[in-house]
Coordinates of C-alpha atoms in Angstrom, one line a residue:
Chain K
M23 CA 22.6 31.9 18.1
N24 CA 23.9 33.4 14.9
R25 CA 23.8 32.2 11.3
K26 CA 27.3 30.5 11.5
I27 CA 26.6 28.2 14.6
L28 CA 23.3 27.3 13.2
D29 CA 24.7 26.2 9.8
T30 CA 27.7 24.4 11.8
L31 CA 24.9 22.5 13.4
L32 CA 22.8 21.9 10.3
A33 CA 26.0 20.5 8.6
L34 CA 26.8 18.3 11.5
V35 CA 23.2 16.8 11.8
G36 CA 23.3 16.4 7.8
A37 CA 26.5 14.5 7.8
C38 CA 25.2 12.3 10.7
T39 CA 22.3 11.6 8.7
F40 CA 23.9 11.2 5.2
I41 CA 26.6 8.9 6.1
P42 CA 24.6 6.4 8.0
G43 CA 22.0 6.7 5.1
L44 CA 24.8 5.7 2.5
L45 CA 25.8 2.9 4.9
E46 CA 22.2 1.5 5.3
I47 CA 22.0 1.6 1.4
L48 CA 25.3 -0.5 1.1
F49 CA 24.3 -3.0 3.7
G50 CA 20.8 -3.1 2.0
L51 CA 22.4 -4.1 -1.2
T52 CA 24.8 -6.7 0.0
G53 CA 22.0 -8.0 2.3
E54 CA 24.4 -8.1 5.3
T55 CA 23.8 -6.7 8.8
Y56 CA 26.5 -4.9 10.9
T57 CA 26.3 -3.6 14.3
W58 CA 28.8 -1.3 16.1
A59 CA 28.0 -0.4 19.9
I60 CA 24.5 0.6 20.2
L61 CA 24.3 1.3 16.3
S62 CA 23.1 -1.4 13.9
F63 CA 22.8 -1.3 10.1
G64 CA 20.9 -3.6 8.0
G65 CA 17.5 -5.4 8.6
D66 CA 13.8 -5.2 6.8
Y67 CA 13.5 -2.2 4.4
D68 CA 17.0 -1.0 5.1
L69 CA 17.5 0.2 1.3
W70 CA 14.4 2.4 1.7
R71 CA 15.5 3.6 5.1
G72 CA 19.1 4.3 3.5
L73 CA 17.7 6.3 0.7
I74 CA 15.2 8.5 3.0
L75 CA 18.3 9.3 5.3
V76 CA 20.4 10.4 2.3
A77 CA 17.7 12.6 1.0
S78 CA 17.1 14.2 4.5
G79 CA 21.1 14.6 4.9
S80 CA 21.2 16.2 1.5
L81 CA 18.2 18.6 2.4
F82 CA 20.1 19.5 5.7
F83 CA 23.0 20.4 3.5
F84 CA 20.9 22.6 1.3
T85 CA 20.0 24.9 4.1
I86 CA 23.4 25.8 4.9
N87 CA 24.4 29.3 3.8
Q88 CA 21.1 30.5 3.1
P89 CA 19.9 33.4 5.3
I90 CA 17.8 32.6 8.2
S91 CA 14.3 32.7 6.7
V92 CA 11.3 31.0 6.7
Q93 CA 12.2 28.7 3.8
K94 CA 15.4 27.9 5.8
R95 CA 13.2 26.7 8.7
A96 CA 10.8 24.9 6.5
Q97 CA 13.7 22.8 4.9
A98 CA 15.0 21.8 8.4
V99 CA 11.6 20.7 9.4
L100 CA 11.0 18.8 6.2
A101 CA 14.3 17.2 6.6
S102 CA 13.7 16.2 10.3
A103 CA 10.1 15.2 9.6
M104 CA 11.8 12.5 7.2
I105 CA 13.9 11.3 10.2
W106 CA 10.8 11.4 12.5
I107 CA 8.9 9.1 10.1
V108 CA 11.8 6.5 9.9
G109 CA 12.4 7.0 13.6
G110 CA 8.8 6.8 14.9
I111 CA 8.1 3.6 12.9
E112 CA 11.1 2.0 14.5
I113 CA 9.9 3.0 17.8
L114 CA 6.3 1.9 17.0
S115 CA 7.5 -1.5 15.7
T116 CA 9.5 -2.0 19.0
V117 CA 6.7 -1.3 21.1
L118 CA 4.3 -3.5 19.3
N119 CA 6.8 -6.3 19.2
S120 CA 7.7 -6.3 22.8
I121 CA 4.2 -6.7 24.1
P122 CA 2.6 -10.3 22.7
G123 CA 4.4 -13.1 24.5
G124 CA 5.3 -16.1 22.7
E125 CA 3.8 -20.0 23.1
G126 CA 1.5 -20.3 26.0
S127 CA 1.2 -16.8 27.0
W128 CA -0.5 -13.7 25.8
F129 CA 1.9 -11.2 27.0
N130 CA 5.6 -11.1 27.4
T131 CA 7.2 -11.0 30.9
T132 CA 8.8 -7.9 32.1
S133 CA 12.3 -9.1 31.3
E134 CA 11.6 -10.0 28.0
F135 CA 9.6 -6.8 27.2
L136 CA 12.5 -4.8 28.7
S137 CA 15.1 -6.7 26.1
Y138 CA 13.6 -5.0 23.3
Y139 CA 14.7 -1.6 24.5
T140 CA 18.3 -2.4 25.4
G141 CA 19.2 -1.8 21.7
P142 CA 21.2 -1.8 19.2
F143 CA 19.2 0.8 17.4
T144 CA 19.0 2.2 13.7
P145 CA 20.4 5.2 12.9
S146 CA 17.3 7.2 12.5
L147 CA 16.3 6.1 16.0
L148 CA 19.4 7.6 17.5
L149 CA 19.0 10.7 15.1
L150 CA 15.4 11.3 16.2
P151 CA 16.0 13.3 19.4
V152 CA 18.9 15.3 17.8
S153 CA 16.7 16.4 15.0
L154 CA 14.0 17.3 17.5
V155 CA 16.7 19.8 19.1
L156 CA 17.7 21.0 16.2
V157 CA 14.1 21.9 14.8
I158 CA 13.6 23.9 18.2
L159 CA 16.9 25.6 17.9
V160 CA 16.1 26.7 14.4
S161 CA 12.6 27.9 15.1
S162 CA 13.9 30.1 18.1
V163 CA 16.3 31.9 15.9
E164 CA 14.9 35.3 14.9
V165 CA 13.9 35.5 11.1
K166 CA 15.5 38.6 9.9
N167 CA 14.7 38.2 6.2
D168 CA 11.1 36.9 5.6
S169 CA 10.9 37.3 1.7
Chain S
M12 CA -14.9 25.2 -25.3
L13 CA -11.7 27.0 -24.6
D14 CA -8.3 25.1 -25.4
P15 CA -5.6 25.3 -22.5
E16 CA -3.9 28.2 -24.1
E17 CA -7.1 30.2 -24.3
R18 CA -8.0 29.4 -20.7
W19 CA -4.7 30.6 -19.3
R20 CA -5.1 33.8 -21.1
L21 CA -8.5 34.2 -19.7
I22 CA -7.2 33.2 -16.0
D23 CA -4.1 35.9 -16.7
K24 CA -6.8 38.5 -17.4
L25 CA -9.0 37.7 -14.5
A26 CA -6.0 37.9 -12.2
R27 CA -4.9 41.1 -13.4
E28 CA -8.2 42.4 -12.7
T29 CA -9.0 41.0 -9.5
V30 CA -6.0 40.3 -7.6
E31 CA -4.1 42.6 -5.2
Y32 CA -0.3 41.8 -4.5
G33 CA 1.1 42.8 -1.1
A34 CA 3.9 41.7 1.0
D35 CA 4.7 38.0 1.0
R36 CA 3.9 36.6 4.6
S37 CA 5.0 33.2 4.2
T38 CA 4.6 30.9 7.2
I39 CA 6.2 27.7 8.0
G40 CA 3.2 25.7 7.2
S41 CA 2.8 27.4 3.7
V42 CA 6.4 26.9 2.8
L43 CA 6.2 23.3 4.0
A44 CA 3.2 22.8 1.7
E45 CA 4.9 24.3 -1.3
L46 CA 8.2 22.0 -0.6
T47 CA 5.8 18.8 -0.5
V48 CA 4.8 19.7 -4.1
K49 CA 8.2 20.4 -5.6
P50 CA 9.8 17.4 -7.3
L51 CA 13.1 18.1 -5.7
T52 CA 12.0 18.0 -2.2
G53 CA 8.6 16.4 -2.6
I54 CA 9.6 13.1 -3.9
P55 CA 12.0 12.3 -1.1
F56 CA 9.3 13.3 1.4
A57 CA 6.7 11.1 -0.6
L58 CA 9.5 8.0 -0.3
A59 CA 9.3 8.8 3.4
V60 CA 5.7 9.1 3.7
L61 CA 5.2 5.7 1.8
Y62 CA 7.9 4.2 4.3
G63 CA 5.8 5.3 7.3
F64 CA 2.8 4.1 5.5
W65 CA 4.0 0.2 5.1
G66 CA 6.1 0.5 8.5
F67 CA 3.0 1.3 10.3
F68 CA 1.0 -1.3 8.3
D69 CA 3.5 -3.9 9.1
A70 CA 3.6 -3.4 12.8
F71 CA -0.1 -2.8 13.4
A72 CA -1.4 -5.6 11.5
G73 CA 1.6 -7.9 12.7
F74 CA 1.0 -6.9 16.3
F75 CA -2.8 -8.1 16.0
T76 CA -2.4 -11.1 13.7
D77 CA 0.7 -12.8 14.9
G78 CA 0.5 -11.4 18.3
F79 CA -2.9 -12.1 19.2
F80 CA -5.2 -13.5 16.6
V81 CA -2.9 -16.7 15.4
P82 CA -2.9 -18.1 19.0
L83 CA -6.3 -17.2 19.6
F84 CA -7.5 -19.3 16.6
D85 CA -5.1 -21.8 16.5
D86 CA -4.8 -22.7 20.1
H87 CA -8.3 -22.0 21.3
W88 CA -10.9 -21.5 18.8
L89 CA -9.9 -24.3 16.0
P90 CA -9.6 -27.4 18.8
W91 CA -12.7 -26.2 20.4
I92 CA -14.8 -26.1 17.4
Q93 CA -13.2 -29.4 15.7
N94 CA -14.3 -31.3 18.9
A95 CA -17.6 -29.5 20.0
F96 CA -19.2 -29.4 16.5
P97 CA -21.4 -32.6 15.9
L98 CA -21.8 -35.0 12.9
K99 CA -18.0 -35.3 12.4
G100 CA -17.1 -36.7 9.0
S101 CA -20.5 -35.6 7.6
W102 CA -20.5 -33.0 4.5
L103 CA -21.8 -30.4 6.7
Y104 CA -18.7 -30.7 9.0
Y105 CA -16.4 -30.7 6.0
I106 CA -18.0 -27.4 4.7
L107 CA -18.1 -25.5 8.0
V108 CA -15.2 -27.0 10.1
G109 CA -13.1 -28.6 7.3
D110 CA -10.3 -30.9 8.1
P111 CA -10.7 -32.4 11.8
E112 CA -7.1 -33.2 12.1
A113 CA -5.9 -29.6 11.0
V114 CA -3.5 -27.9 13.5
N115 CA -3.8 -24.5 12.2
S116 CA -6.8 -22.4 11.1
F117 CA -5.2 -21.9 7.6
E118 CA -5.3 -25.6 6.7
A119 CA -8.6 -26.3 8.3
L120 CA -10.4 -24.7 5.2
G121 CA -13.8 -24.4 6.8
M122 CA -16.1 -21.7 6.7
L123 CA -16.2 -21.2 10.8
T124 CA -12.5 -22.2 10.9
S125 CA -10.3 -20.8 7.8
G126 CA -13.2 -18.2 6.9
V127 CA -13.5 -16.7 10.1
F128 CA -9.8 -16.5 10.8
V129 CA -8.7 -14.9 7.2
A130 CA -11.9 -12.4 7.8
I131 CA -11.3 -11.6 11.4
G132 CA -7.8 -12.7 12.3
V133 CA -5.9 -11.4 9.1
V134 CA -8.1 -9.1 6.9
L135 CA -9.5 -7.0 9.6
P136 CA -6.3 -5.5 11.2
A137 CA -4.8 -5.0 7.8
I138 CA -8.0 -3.1 6.8
V139 CA -8.1 -1.1 9.9
A140 CA -4.3 0.1 9.5
F141 CA -4.7 0.8 5.7
Y142 CA -8.0 2.9 6.3
L143 CA -6.5 4.8 9.0
I144 CA -3.5 5.8 7.1
I145 CA -5.3 6.9 4.0
T146 CA -7.9 8.7 6.2
I147 CA -4.9 10.7 7.8
L148 CA -3.4 11.2 4.5
E149 CA -6.6 12.7 3.0
D150 CA -7.7 14.8 5.9
S151 CA -4.2 16.1 6.1
G152 CA -4.4 17.4 2.4
Y153 CA -1.2 15.3 1.5
M154 CA -3.1 13.2 -1.2
P155 CA -3.6 16.0 -3.7
R156 CA 0.2 16.6 -3.2
L157 CA 0.9 13.1 -4.2
A158 CA -1.5 13.6 -7.3
V159 CA 0.8 16.7 -8.3
L160 CA 4.1 14.4 -7.9
V161 CA 3.0 11.6 -10.1
D162 CA 1.3 13.8 -12.5
T163 CA 4.0 13.6 -15.2
V164 CA 4.7 9.8 -14.7
L165 CA 0.8 9.3 -15.4
H166 CA 0.6 11.7 -18.2
K167 CA 2.8 8.9 -20.0
I168 CA -0.1 6.5 -20.1
G169 CA -2.9 9.1 -20.9
L170 CA -3.8 9.8 -17.3
H171 CA -3.3 12.5 -15.1
G172 CA -1.9 13.2 -11.5
F173 CA -5.7 13.0 -10.1
A174 CA -5.5 9.4 -11.2
V175 CA -3.6 8.4 -8.4
V176 CA -6.9 8.9 -6.2
P177 CA -8.8 5.9 -7.5
M178 CA -5.2 4.3 -7.4
I179 CA -5.1 4.6 -3.8
L180 CA -8.5 4.0 -3.1
S181 CA -8.2 0.7 -4.7
L182 CA -5.2 -0.1 -2.7
G183 CA -8.0 -0.3 0.1
C184 CA -10.7 -1.7 -2.0
N185 CA -11.2 -1.8 -5.7
V186 CA -15.0 -1.2 -5.6
P187 CA -14.6 2.5 -4.5
G188 CA -11.6 2.9 -6.6
V189 CA -13.5 1.9 -9.7
A190 CA -16.4 4.0 -8.5
S191 CA -14.2 7.1 -8.3
T192 CA -12.9 6.8 -11.8
R193 CA -16.2 8.8 -12.8
T194 CA -14.1 11.8 -11.4
L195 CA -11.6 11.3 -14.4
E196 CA -12.6 13.6 -17.6
T197 CA -13.3 11.4 -20.6
K198 CA -14.6 7.8 -21.4
K199 CA -11.2 6.9 -22.6
Q200 CA -9.7 7.6 -19.2
R201 CA -12.5 6.0 -17.3
F202 CA -12.4 2.9 -19.2
M203 CA -8.6 2.5 -19.2
M204 CA -8.6 3.2 -15.2
M205 CA -11.3 0.8 -14.5
I206 CA -9.3 -2.0 -16.1
L207 CA -5.9 -1.1 -15.1
L208 CA -7.2 -1.0 -11.2
S209 CA -9.3 -3.9 -11.4
V210 CA -6.3 -6.0 -12.6
F211 CA -3.1 -4.6 -11.4
I212 CA -3.8 -3.0 -8.1
P213 CA -4.4 -5.4 -5.2
C214 CA -6.9 -4.5 -2.4
G215 CA -5.8 -3.8 1.1
A216 CA -7.2 -7.2 2.2
Q217 CA -5.0 -9.1 -0.3
L218 CA -2.3 -6.8 0.4
G219 CA -2.6 -7.5 4.2
V220 CA -2.7 -11.3 3.5
M221 CA 0.5 -11.0 1.3
L222 CA 2.2 -9.1 3.9
S223 CA 1.3 -11.5 6.7
L224 CA 1.7 -14.8 4.9
I225 CA 4.4 -14.4 2.2
P226 CA 6.2 -11.1 3.1
E227 CA 9.5 -12.3 1.4
F228 CA 8.0 -12.2 -1.9
F229 CA 5.8 -9.0 -1.7
G230 CA 8.4 -6.7 -3.1
Y231 CA 8.7 -8.8 -6.3
I232 CA 4.9 -9.2 -6.6
M233 CA 4.3 -5.4 -6.3
I234 CA 6.9 -4.7 -8.8
Y235 CA 5.5 -6.8 -11.5
L236 CA 1.9 -5.7 -10.9
L237 CA 3.1 -1.9 -11.0
A238 CA 5.2 -2.6 -14.2
G239 CA 2.1 -4.3 -15.8
F240 CA -0.1 -1.2 -14.8
F241 CA 2.3 1.1 -16.6
V242 CA 3.1 -1.5 -19.7
F243 CA -0.8 -2.2 -20.3
G244 CA -1.5 1.6 -19.7
W245 CA 0.7 2.5 -22.3
I246 CA -0.8 0.1 -24.9
L247 CA -4.3 1.1 -23.9
N248 CA -3.6 4.6 -24.3
R249 CA -2.3 4.0 -27.8
L250 CA -5.3 1.5 -28.6
I251 CA -8.1 3.4 -27.4
P252 CA -9.4 6.2 -29.3
G253 CA -10.3 9.5 -27.2
R254 CA -8.8 12.5 -25.6
S255 CA -6.6 12.6 -22.4
P256 CA -7.2 16.3 -21.5
E257 CA -5.0 18.4 -19.2
I258 CA -6.4 19.6 -15.7
I259 CA -6.0 22.5 -13.6
T260 CA -6.6 21.7 -9.9
D261 CA -6.2 23.3 -6.6
V262 CA -3.8 22.1 -4.0
P263 CA -5.4 22.6 -0.4
P264 CA -3.3 23.7 2.4
L265 CA -1.6 21.1 5.0
R266 CA -3.8 20.7 8.1
I267 CA -3.5 18.3 11.0
P268 CA -6.1 15.9 10.7
T269 CA -9.1 16.1 13.6
F270 CA -9.4 12.8 15.8
K271 CA -13.2 13.0 15.3
N272 CA -13.1 13.0 11.5
V273 CA -10.6 10.5 11.4
S274 CA -12.2 8.2 13.7
R275 CA -15.8 8.7 11.9
K276 CA -14.5 8.0 8.5
L277 CA -12.6 4.6 9.8
W278 CA -15.8 3.4 11.4
V279 CA -17.8 3.9 8.4
K280 CA -14.9 2.0 6.2
V281 CA -14.6 -0.8 8.8
K282 CA -18.5 -1.1 9.2
G283 CA -18.4 -1.5 5.4
F284 CA -16.2 -4.3 5.7
F285 CA -18.2 -6.1 8.0
T286 CA -21.2 -6.1 6.1
N287 CA -20.0 -6.4 2.7
A288 CA -16.8 -8.4 2.8
I289 CA -16.9 -11.0 5.7
P290 CA -20.2 -12.9 4.3
F291 CA -18.1 -13.1 0.6
V292 CA -15.2 -14.6 2.5
L293 CA -17.5 -17.1 4.2
L294 CA -19.5 -17.7 1.1
G295 CA -16.1 -18.4 -0.7
V296 CA -14.7 -20.9 1.6
G297 CA -18.2 -22.6 1.7
L298 CA -18.4 -22.7 -2.3
V299 CA -14.9 -24.0 -2.9
N300 CA -15.9 -26.8 0.0
L301 CA -19.0 -27.6 -2.0
L302 CA -17.1 -27.7 -5.5
Y303 CA -14.5 -30.0 -3.7
L304 CA -17.2 -32.6 -2.4
G305 CA -18.9 -32.1 -5.8
G306 CA -15.6 -33.4 -7.7
V307 CA -15.8 -30.2 -9.5
I308 CA -12.6 -28.8 -8.6
S309 CA -10.4 -31.8 -9.4
W310 CA -12.2 -32.1 -12.9
L311 CA -11.4 -28.5 -13.5
A312 CA -7.7 -29.0 -12.0
N313 CA -7.2 -32.0 -14.3
S314 CA -8.8 -30.2 -17.3
L315 CA -6.7 -27.1 -16.7
E316 CA -3.5 -29.0 -15.9
P317 CA -1.7 -28.4 -19.4
L318 CA -2.6 -24.6 -19.2
F319 CA -1.5 -24.2 -15.7
T320 CA 1.7 -26.4 -15.7
G321 CA 2.5 -25.7 -19.3
W322 CA 1.8 -22.0 -20.0
F323 CA 1.8 -20.4 -16.7
G324 CA 4.2 -23.0 -14.7
I325 CA 2.1 -23.4 -11.5
P326 CA 0.4 -26.5 -10.2
K327 CA -3.1 -27.6 -10.9
E328 CA -4.1 -27.3 -7.2
T329 CA -4.1 -23.7 -7.8
V330 CA -7.5 -24.0 -9.3
A331 CA -9.5 -24.0 -6.0
P332 CA -8.0 -20.6 -4.9
L333 CA -8.8 -19.1 -8.3
I334 CA -12.3 -19.7 -8.0
A335 CA -12.3 -18.6 -4.4
G336 CA -10.6 -15.3 -5.8
F337 CA -13.6 -14.5 -7.8
L338 CA -15.2 -13.9 -4.4
R339 CA -12.6 -12.8 -2.5
K340 CA -8.9 -12.3 -3.6
D341 CA -7.5 -12.3 -0.1
L342 CA -9.2 -15.6 0.8
A343 CA -7.3 -16.8 -2.5
V344 CA -3.7 -15.9 -1.6
A345 CA -4.7 -17.5 1.8
Q346 CA -5.5 -20.7 0.4
L347 CA -2.4 -20.4 -1.9
S348 CA 0.0 -20.2 0.9
A349 CA -1.3 -23.7 2.2
I350 CA -0.4 -25.1 -1.3
D351 CA 2.9 -27.0 -1.6
M352 CA 5.0 -25.1 -4.2
S353 CA 8.4 -23.2 -5.0
G354 CA 8.8 -19.8 -4.2
F355 CA 8.8 -18.6 -7.8
Q356 CA 5.6 -20.7 -8.4
L357 CA 3.9 -18.9 -5.4
I358 CA 4.9 -15.5 -6.8
T359 CA 3.3 -16.3 -10.2
S360 CA 0.4 -17.8 -8.7
V361 CA -0.2 -14.7 -6.6
V362 CA 0.3 -12.5 -9.8
I363 CA -2.2 -14.7 -11.7
I364 CA -4.9 -14.5 -9.0
S365 CA -4.4 -10.8 -9.0
I366 CA -4.7 -10.5 -12.6
Y367 CA -7.1 -13.4 -14.0
F368 CA -10.3 -11.4 -12.9
P369 CA -11.4 -9.0 -10.7
C370 CA -13.5 -10.0 -7.6
I371 CA -17.1 -10.3 -8.1
A372 CA -18.1 -6.9 -6.2
T373 CA -15.5 -5.1 -8.3
F374 CA -16.8 -6.8 -11.6
S375 CA -20.2 -5.5 -10.5
M376 CA -19.0 -2.1 -10.0
I377 CA -17.5 -2.1 -13.4
I378 CA -20.8 -3.0 -15.1
K379 CA -22.6 -0.3 -13.0
E380 CA -19.8 2.4 -14.4
G381 CA -19.7 1.1 -17.5
R382 CA -23.1 2.8 -18.0
N383 CA -21.4 6.1 -17.9
S384 CA -18.1 5.0 -19.7
G385 CA -19.3 4.0 -23.2
G386 CA -22.1 1.5 -22.5
V387 CA -22.4 -1.6 -20.5
I388 CA -21.8 -4.0 -23.6
K389 CA -18.9 -2.1 -24.9
V390 CA -17.1 -1.7 -21.4
L391 CA -17.9 -5.3 -20.7
G392 CA -16.5 -6.8 -23.8
G393 CA -13.7 -4.6 -23.8
S394 CA -12.6 -5.5 -20.0
L395 CA -12.8 -9.2 -21.0
L396 CA -10.9 -9.0 -24.2
T397 CA -8.2 -7.0 -22.0
L398 CA -8.5 -9.3 -19.3
I399 CA -7.8 -12.4 -21.3
T400 CA -4.8 -10.8 -23.0
V401 CA -3.4 -9.5 -20.0
V402 CA -3.5 -12.9 -18.0
F403 CA -1.9 -14.8 -20.9
L404 CA 0.6 -12.3 -21.9
W405 CA 1.6 -11.0 -18.2
G406 CA 1.3 -14.4 -16.8
G407 CA 3.3 -16.2 -19.3
L408 CA 5.8 -13.7 -19.5
L409 CA 6.4 -14.1 -15.4
H410 CA 6.8 -17.8 -16.5
L411 CA 9.4 -17.1 -19.3
I412 CA 11.3 -14.8 -16.9
G413 CA 11.4 -17.6 -14.4
I414 CA 12.5 -20.0 -17.0
L415 CA 15.4 -17.6 -18.0
L416 CA 16.5 -17.0 -14.6
G417 CA 16.4 -20.7 -14.0
V418 CA 13.9 -20.6 -11.2
A419 CA 10.9 -21.9 -12.8

């Protein structure tokens, strides 16, 4: 993969992180929630999540136009790690919320348990697999200038 | 003793004589380690780490407390002990079981009902979640990076970046937080940090109870307490004589924590909670019940009513949690949530519980550490004077803010 393709991918992922982050901040400030298809904005800590996504998107943008180097790789990994933290917490919280039952039973029924996994999902959750693939791609590109 | 300028010259000289420079062999790990201490990339990453911290805490503690312990204690343990315990109507029943008509463990207020529920059902999951994250951050080498990032901010109040270590330890328990102030350089820094920690930094147990019972007010309370930390830190820095020297520190590389080390450290900390904290929680509930039976609580509530309602704007019933707070702050917050009051009064009450006095364990540690920080009498006198000033000024100011906003 050459640098141009890699930079285009970084810019795309950066935009897909930055824009939802801005929207999360917006919905955080207005206190509203919004759902579009399987994507959901708002909820607990949305302002915090939005700030992290905006920062992560910005970091992806910073990596564009840099020569392929360890520095560039590390910046992409750091930006992705920020998405993984937010997305990972979403997954953990969904799993832990889906297990206990309501009144009268210790555990949820199978259908109630599965209903937690049908969405809608926050942007960070959808970005998680994308950023994972991106990190694999960035790591597989040969470093030409290591200084 | 060399001043910082001379130290740097000596370091440069030694480096010239001993260091050989070769080609840069950066790895992703080393560059990542570097990026986490640079403000431009380090601060946003710290924001993400703290989000992960609270997100994990919230999900983990909520899973055990709301998912399993609340039904266990409310639907099984409470009705069973209310019926099985003999001597219904006696003072012993009142102290150990509490209200025989209570339908949840919080409102029962007995040692074996509310006491056991708060200790095991609420605080234990919070403590495990908190210590697990703290241990991972320590073992990964991220904690010193956080110290470097907050160095500039803490310099404004006469401390340095490594003061973040006692701060973070205090978020778990104020006792090791106060003990770790001995790593600070001067008596002035140690005294300042001991007071600021014990007053403005809520412990993990209190944080857990706050997050479980009053999550909607958690952010406001934390912002007000942290603002107090910096305002009074700034004032103390100007009032207390002494030095606030710079430090030079080594930042270790980032590492993946090992399961063996994390589990061992976690076990030691949780074991400490079982042996040190749980008896205090049970004792706190028992003491408050005894004081209720003896009429002391109602006498105190009536005597302090003008101060509580007039100056702080909180109901007189908060006297009992304030007394319990001397033994355990988490228990005090749990008791507050059972009192009928407005949202703003609840925020003010929790702030007052946090700042009016450290818990007995922290207070004992302040006395112990005071020997190394200017003498016990000097530290104790200074602490009490600061505590009284802080509780009246910061508590009264919150009431004033509430009046101005039209919510108090």
